[in-house]
CSV table of C-alpha atoms in Angstrom, one decimal:
chain,number,residue,atom,x,y,z
A,1,MET,CA,55.0,52.4,-38.2
A,2,PRO,CA,54.9,56.0,-36.6
A,3,ASP,CA,53.2,59.0,-38.3
A,4,PRO,CA,56.0,60.9,-39.7
A,5,GLU,CA,54.4,64.0,-38.0
A,6,GLU,CA,54.5,62.5,-34.6
A,7,ALA,CA,58.0,61.6,-35.2
A,8,LEU,CA,58.9,65.1,-36.3
A,9,VAL,CA,57.3,66.3,-33.0
A,10,GLU,CA,59.1,63.9,-31.1
A,11,ARG,CA,62.4,65.0,-32.6
A,12,ALA,CA,61.3,68.7,-32.2
A,13,ARG,CA,61.4,68.0,-28.2
A,14,GLN,CA,65.0,67.2,-28.6
A,15,GLU,CA,66.3,69.4,-31.5
A,16,PRO,CA,65.4,73.2,-32.1
A,17,ALA,CA,65.9,72.6,-36.0
A,18,ALA,CA,62.9,70.2,-35.8
A,19,PHE,CA,60.7,72.7,-34.6
A,20,GLY,CA,61.5,74.9,-37.4
A,21,GLU,CA,60.2,72.4,-39.8
A,22,LEU,CA,56.9,72.3,-37.9
A,23,TYR,CA,56.9,76.1,-38.1
A,24,GLU,CA,57.2,76.0,-41.7
A,25,ARG,CA,54.6,73.4,-42.0
A,26,TYR,CA,52.1,75.4,-40.1
A,27,LEU,CA,52.8,78.9,-40.4
A,28,GLU,CA,50.6,79.8,-43.2
A,29,ARG,CA,47.8,77.9,-41.9
A,30,ILE,CA,47.9,79.5,-38.4
A,31,TYR,CA,48.5,83.0,-39.9
A,32,ASN,CA,45.1,82.5,-42.2
A,33,TYR,CA,43.3,81.4,-39.2
A,34,THR,CA,44.3,84.4,-37.0
A,35,TYR,CA,43.9,86.7,-39.9
A,36,TYR,CA,40.3,85.9,-40.4
A,37,ARG,CA,39.4,85.9,-36.6
A,38,THR,CA,40.9,89.1,-36.2
A,39,GLY,CA,40.4,90.9,-39.3
A,40,ASN,CA,43.6,92.6,-39.6
A,41,ARG,CA,47.2,91.6,-40.5
A,42,TRP,CA,48.9,93.2,-37.5
A,43,ASP,CA,47.0,91.2,-34.8
A,44,ALA,CA,47.2,88.2,-37.1
A,45,GLU,CA,51.0,88.4,-37.0
A,46,ASP,CA,51.0,89.2,-33.3
A,47,LEU,CA,48.7,86.1,-32.5
A,48,THR,CA,50.6,83.9,-35.0
A,49,ALA,CA,53.7,84.5,-33.0
A,50,LYS,CA,52.2,84.0,-29.6
A,51,VAL,CA,50.7,80.7,-30.9
A,52,PHE,CA,54.2,79.2,-32.0
A,53,PHE,CA,56.0,80.5,-28.9
A,54,GLN,CA,53.4,78.9,-26.7
A,55,ALA,CA,53.6,75.6,-28.7
A,56,LEU,CA,57.5,75.7,-28.3
A,57,ASN,CA,57.2,76.4,-24.4
A,58,HIS,CA,54.5,73.6,-24.0
A,59,LEU,CA,55.9,71.0,-26.5
A,60,PRO,CA,57.5,68.9,-23.8
A,61,ARG,CA,53.9,68.5,-22.2
A,62,TYR,CA,52.3,67.8,-25.7
A,63,LYS,CA,51.0,64.3,-25.9
A,64,ASN,CA,49.2,63.0,-28.9
A,65,ARG,CA,45.9,61.6,-27.6
A,66,GLY,CA,44.2,61.6,-30.8
A,67,LEU,CA,44.5,65.3,-31.5
A,68,PRO,CA,47.0,65.9,-34.2
A,69,PHE,CA,49.9,68.5,-33.8
A,70,GLY,CA,48.1,70.8,-36.1
A,71,ALA,CA,44.8,70.6,-34.3
A,72,TRP,CA,46.6,71.1,-31.1
A,73,LEU,CA,48.2,74.4,-32.8
A,74,PHE,CA,44.6,75.5,-33.9
A,75,THR,CA,43.3,74.9,-30.2
A,76,ILE,CA,46.0,77.1,-28.9
A,77,ALA,CA,45.1,79.8,-31.7
A,78,HIS,CA,41.4,79.6,-30.9
A,79,ASN,CA,42.1,80.4,-27.2
A,80,LEU,CA,44.6,83.2,-27.9
A,81,VAL,CA,42.0,84.6,-30.3
A,82,ALA,CA,39.2,84.2,-27.8
A,83,ASN,CA,41.3,86.3,-25.2
A,84,TRP,CA,42.2,88.8,-27.8
A,85,HIS,CA,38.3,89.3,-28.5
A,86,ARG,CA,37.6,89.5,-24.8
A,87,ASP,CA,40.4,92.1,-24.1
A,88,ARG,CA,39.3,94.1,-27.4
A,89,SER,CA,35.4,94.1,-26.0
A,90,ARG,CA,36.9,95.8,-22.9
A,91,ARG,CA,38.4,98.6,-24.5
A,92,LYS,CA,37.3,100.8,-27.7
A,93,SER,CA,38.8,99.3,-30.6
A,94,VAL,CA,38.4,99.4,-34.3
A,95,THR,CA,35.3,97.6,-35.8
A,96,LEU,CA,35.6,95.1,-38.6
A,97,ASP,CA,34.5,97.7,-41.0
A,98,LYS,CA,37.4,99.8,-40.1
A,99,ALA,CA,39.8,97.1,-40.1
A,100,LEU,CA,38.9,96.1,-43.6
A,101,ALA,CA,39.2,99.6,-44.6
A,102,LEU,CA,42.9,99.7,-42.9
A,103,GLN,CA,43.6,96.9,-45.2
A,104,ARG,CA,44.0,99.1,-48.1
A,105,ASP,CA,47.8,99.0,-47.9
A,106,ASP,CA,47.6,95.0,-48.1
A,107,PRO,CA,48.3,93.8,-51.7
A,108,PHE,CA,46.7,90.7,-51.3
A,109,ALA,CA,43.4,92.6,-50.2
A,110,ALA,CA,42.8,94.2,-53.7
A,111,VAL,CA,40.9,91.1,-54.9
A,112,GLU,CA,38.6,91.0,-52.0
A,113,ARG,CA,37.0,94.2,-51.4
A,114,SER,CA,33.9,93.8,-53.4
A,115,GLU,CA,30.8,95.0,-51.7
A,116,ASP,CA,29.4,91.5,-51.4
A,117,TYR,CA,32.4,90.1,-49.7
A,118,VAL,CA,32.5,92.9,-47.2
A,119,ALA,CA,28.7,92.1,-46.5
A,120,LEU,CA,29.7,88.5,-45.9
A,121,ARG,CA,32.6,89.2,-43.7
A,122,GLN,CA,30.3,91.5,-41.8
A,123,ALA,CA,27.7,88.8,-41.4
A,124,ILE,CA,30.4,86.4,-40.4
A,125,ALA,CA,31.5,88.9,-37.7
A,126,THR,CA,28.1,88.9,-36.2
A,127,LEU,CA,28.4,85.1,-35.4
A,128,THR,CA,29.3,83.7,-32.0
A,129,GLN,CA,32.9,83.0,-31.5
A,130,GLU,CA,32.3,79.2,-31.7
A,131,ARG,CA,30.6,79.6,-35.4
A,132,GLN,CA,33.4,82.1,-36.5
A,133,HIS,CA,35.8,79.5,-35.4
A,134,LEU,CA,34.0,76.7,-37.3
A,135,ILE,CA,33.6,79.0,-40.5
A,136,VAL,CA,37.4,79.7,-40.4
A,137,LEU,CA,38.5,76.1,-40.2
A,138,LYS,CA,35.9,75.0,-42.8
A,139,PHE,CA,36.2,77.6,-45.5
A,140,VAL,CA,39.7,78.9,-45.0
A,141,GLU,CA,41.6,75.9,-43.9
A,142,GLU,CA,39.1,73.6,-45.6
A,143,LEU,CA,39.4,71.0,-42.9
A,144,PRO,CA,37.2,67.8,-42.9
A,145,ASN,CA,34.3,67.8,-40.6
A,146,ALA,CA,36.0,65.1,-38.4
A,147,GLU,CA,39.2,67.0,-38.0
A,148,ILE,CA,37.1,70.1,-37.1
A,149,GLY,CA,35.3,67.8,-34.6
A,150,ARG,CA,38.4,66.9,-33.0
A,151,ILE,CA,39.8,70.6,-32.6
A,152,MET,CA,36.5,71.7,-31.2
A,153,GLY,CA,35.8,68.6,-28.9
A,154,ARG,CA,32.6,67.6,-30.9
A,155,SER,CA,31.4,64.7,-32.9
A,156,GLU,CA,31.4,64.8,-36.7
A,157,GLY,CA,27.8,64.9,-36.6
A,158,ALA,CA,27.4,67.8,-34.3
A,159,ILE,CA,29.8,69.7,-36.5
A,160,LYS,CA,27.7,69.1,-39.7
A,161,ALA,CA,24.5,70.2,-37.7
A,162,LEU,CA,26.3,73.3,-36.5
A,163,LEU,CA,27.6,74.1,-39.8
A,164,HIS,CA,24.0,73.9,-41.2
A,165,ARG,CA,22.7,76.2,-38.6
A,166,THR,CA,25.7,78.6,-39.1
A,167,LEU,CA,25.1,78.9,-42.7
A,168,LYS,CA,21.3,79.4,-42.3
A,169,ALA,CA,22.1,82.1,-39.8
A,170,LEU,CA,24.4,83.8,-42.3
A,171,ARG,CA,21.9,83.6,-45.1
A,172,HIS,CA,19.1,85.0,-42.8
A,173,HIS,CA,21.5,88.0,-41.9
A,174,LEU,CA,22.4,88.6,-45.5
A,175,LYS,CA,18.8,88.6,-46.5
A,176,ALA,CA,17.9,90.9,-43.8
A,177,ARG,CA,20.6,93.2,-44.7
A,178,GLN,CA,19.4,93.2,-48.4
A,179,ASN,CA,16.0,93.9,-47.3
A,180,GLY,CA,17.3,97.0,-45.4
A,181,HIS,CA,16.5,95.7,-41.8
A,182,ILE,CA,20.1,95.8,-41.1
A,183,SER,CA,22.3,98.7,-42.3
B,1,MET,CA,33.2,87.8,-58.9
B,2,GLY,CA,30.7,85.7,-60.8
B,3,THR,CA,27.8,85.7,-57.9
B,4,SER,CA,26.0,88.7,-56.8
B,5,ARG,CA,24.5,89.1,-53.2
B,6,GLU,CA,21.1,88.1,-54.7
B,7,ASP,CA,22.3,84.8,-55.4
B,8,ILE,CA,23.7,84.2,-52.0
B,9,SER,CA,20.5,84.8,-50.2
B,10,PRO,CA,17.4,84.0,-52.1
B,11,ASP,CA,14.3,82.5,-50.7
B,12,GLY,CA,15.0,79.1,-50.2
B,13,GLY,CA,18.3,79.9,-51.2
B,14,ASP,CA,21.1,77.4,-52.0
B,15,LEU,CA,23.3,76.8,-49.1
B,16,GLU,CA,25.9,75.4,-51.4
B,17,LEU,CA,26.3,78.5,-53.1
B,18,LEU,CA,26.9,80.4,-49.8
B,19,GLU,CA,29.6,77.8,-49.1
B,20,ARG,CA,31.1,78.7,-52.4
B,21,GLU,CA,31.0,82.4,-51.6
B,22,LEU,CA,32.5,81.8,-48.4
B,23,ARG,CA,35.6,80.3,-49.8
B,24,ARG,CA,35.7,83.2,-52.4
B,25,ALA,CA,35.3,85.8,-49.9
B,26,MET,CA,38.2,84.4,-47.7
B,27,PRO,CA,40.9,83.6,-49.9
B,28,ARG,CA,44.4,82.3,-48.5
B,29,GLN,CA,46.5,84.9,-47.1
B,30,HIS,CA,50.4,84.7,-47.1
B,31,PRO,CA,52.5,86.1,-44.2
B,32,ALA,CA,54.6,88.8,-45.2
B,33,ALA,CA,58.3,87.5,-45.8
B,34,ASN,CA,59.9,89.9,-43.2
B,35,PHE,CA,57.3,88.4,-40.7
B,36,ARG,CA,58.1,84.7,-41.7
B,37,ASP,CA,61.8,85.4,-41.4
B,38,SER,CA,61.8,87.5,-38.1
B,39,LEU,CA,59.5,84.8,-36.4
B,40,ARG,CA,61.7,82.0,-37.6
B,41,GLY,CA,64.7,83.6,-36.0
B,42,HIS,CA,63.0,84.6,-32.8
B,43,LEU,CA,61.6,81.0,-32.4
B,44,ALA,CA,65.1,79.4,-33.2
B,45,TYR,CA,66.7,81.6,-30.6
B,46,ALA,CA,64.2,80.7,-28.0
B,47,ALA,CA,64.5,77.1,-28.7
B,48,ARG,CA,68.3,77.2,-28.3
B,49,ARG,CA,67.9,79.3,-25.0
B,50,GLU,CA,65.4,77.0,-23.6
B,51,ARG,CA,66.8,73.7,-24.1
B,52,PRO,CA,69.6,73.7,-21.6
B,53,ALA,CA,67.3,75.2,-18.9
B,54,VAL,CA,64.9,72.3,-19.6
B,55,GLU,CA,68.1,69.9,-19.1
B,56,ILE,CA,69.0,71.5,-15.7
B,57,ALA,CA,65.6,71.3,-14.4
B,58,ARG,CA,65.1,67.7,-15.2
B,59,PRO,CA,65.2,65.6,-11.9
B,60,LYS,CA,68.5,63.7,-11.5
B,61,ALA,CA,68.4,60.2,-10.3
B,62,PRO,CA,65.2,60.2,-8.4
B,63,TYR,CA,66.6,57.4,-5.9
B,64,LEU,CA,69.8,58.9,-5.2
B,65,ARG,CA,68.5,61.1,-2.3
B,66,LEU,CA,67.0,57.8,-0.9
B,67,TRP,CA,70.2,55.9,-0.9
B,68,TRP,CA,72.2,58.9,0.8
B,69,GLY,CA,69.5,58.9,3.5
B,70,LEU,CA,70.0,55.3,4.0
B,71,ALA,CA,73.7,55.4,4.2
B,72,ALA,CA,73.6,58.3,6.7
B,73,LEU,CA,71.0,56.4,8.8
B,74,SER,CA,73.1,53.2,8.7
B,75,ILE,CA,76.2,55.1,9.9
B,76,ALA,CA,74.4,57.1,12.7
B,77,THR,CA,72.9,53.5,13.9
B,78,THR,CA,76.4,51.8,13.9
B,79,THR,CA,78.0,54.7,15.8
B,80,PHE,CA,75.2,54.7,18.4
B,81,LEU,CA,75.3,51.0,18.9
B,82,ILE,CA,79.2,50.9,19.2
B,83,ARG,CA,78.9,53.9,21.7
B,84,ARG,CA,76.2,52.1,23.8
B,85,THR,CA,78.2,48.8,23.8
B,86,ARG,CA,81.5,50.7,25.1
B,87,THR,CA,79.4,52.7,27.7
B,88,ALA,CA,77.8,49.4,29.0
B,89,GLY,CA,81.5,47.8,29.2
B,90,THR,CA,82.7,50.8,31.1
B,91,LYS,CA,79.7,50.8,33.7
B,92,GLY,CA,80.3,46.9,34.0
B,93,GLU,CA,83.9,47.3,35.0
B,94,GLU,CA,83.0,50.2,37.4
B,95,THR,CA,80.5,47.9,39.1
B,96,LEU,CA,82.7,45.0,39.3
B,97,GLY,CA,85.5,47.2,40.5
């Protein structure tokens, strides 16, 4: 019996309405991913839109080779975020601190502006792109290691090891900050 | 928030605690309703507009060109053979005559 999502993807190739169902299913997850990778709502909206347009355009070429549709969307999102970071590094732009300060208008941000959370997010921002990708997939999307492995093209064991190293690096950064080595 | 930064990064600190802090520090966000609706509309429009283009671009009957080619070749060969036969016949008559 075919996977219901696979059937939906197949239908979306023919009917625009079916793509709408996929959009509803994944919008929030992709938005969360781009939000935490960019640090602001505006770029998150822009990148989320790009992810879905790219998915729509490339849908006829999408083939499920062990990578579920959601994982394929996250891969597109990851590539677009990586391009966004690359473009941003070329020109002067707002830092994560400023981006967090800009969120004051966001009603959802009210809960999360404690000093500790800001420190934690700043620590995340110092990580490599790959590790930030992993942190968001693991702690925002709450995906299992096996699925993260499929998205990142690594084994489940490799993801587990990378996660452990990443958490240790974060803890080290927070400790250094606490001791005043990092302002 | 129940846990302070001290708890996150003590010596030999607990990574599980850090994991919990990460989950709390990054709560789920909800895209704005106007963004959600607007993007849905744009995608629906793009999907409707793109489909006919895809249909037109699809290759039609891949062997059709081959059949037309073979038919043209066959007509050309037949015409050539008829003409050659007629020419040979005329030359034969002239030689005899």
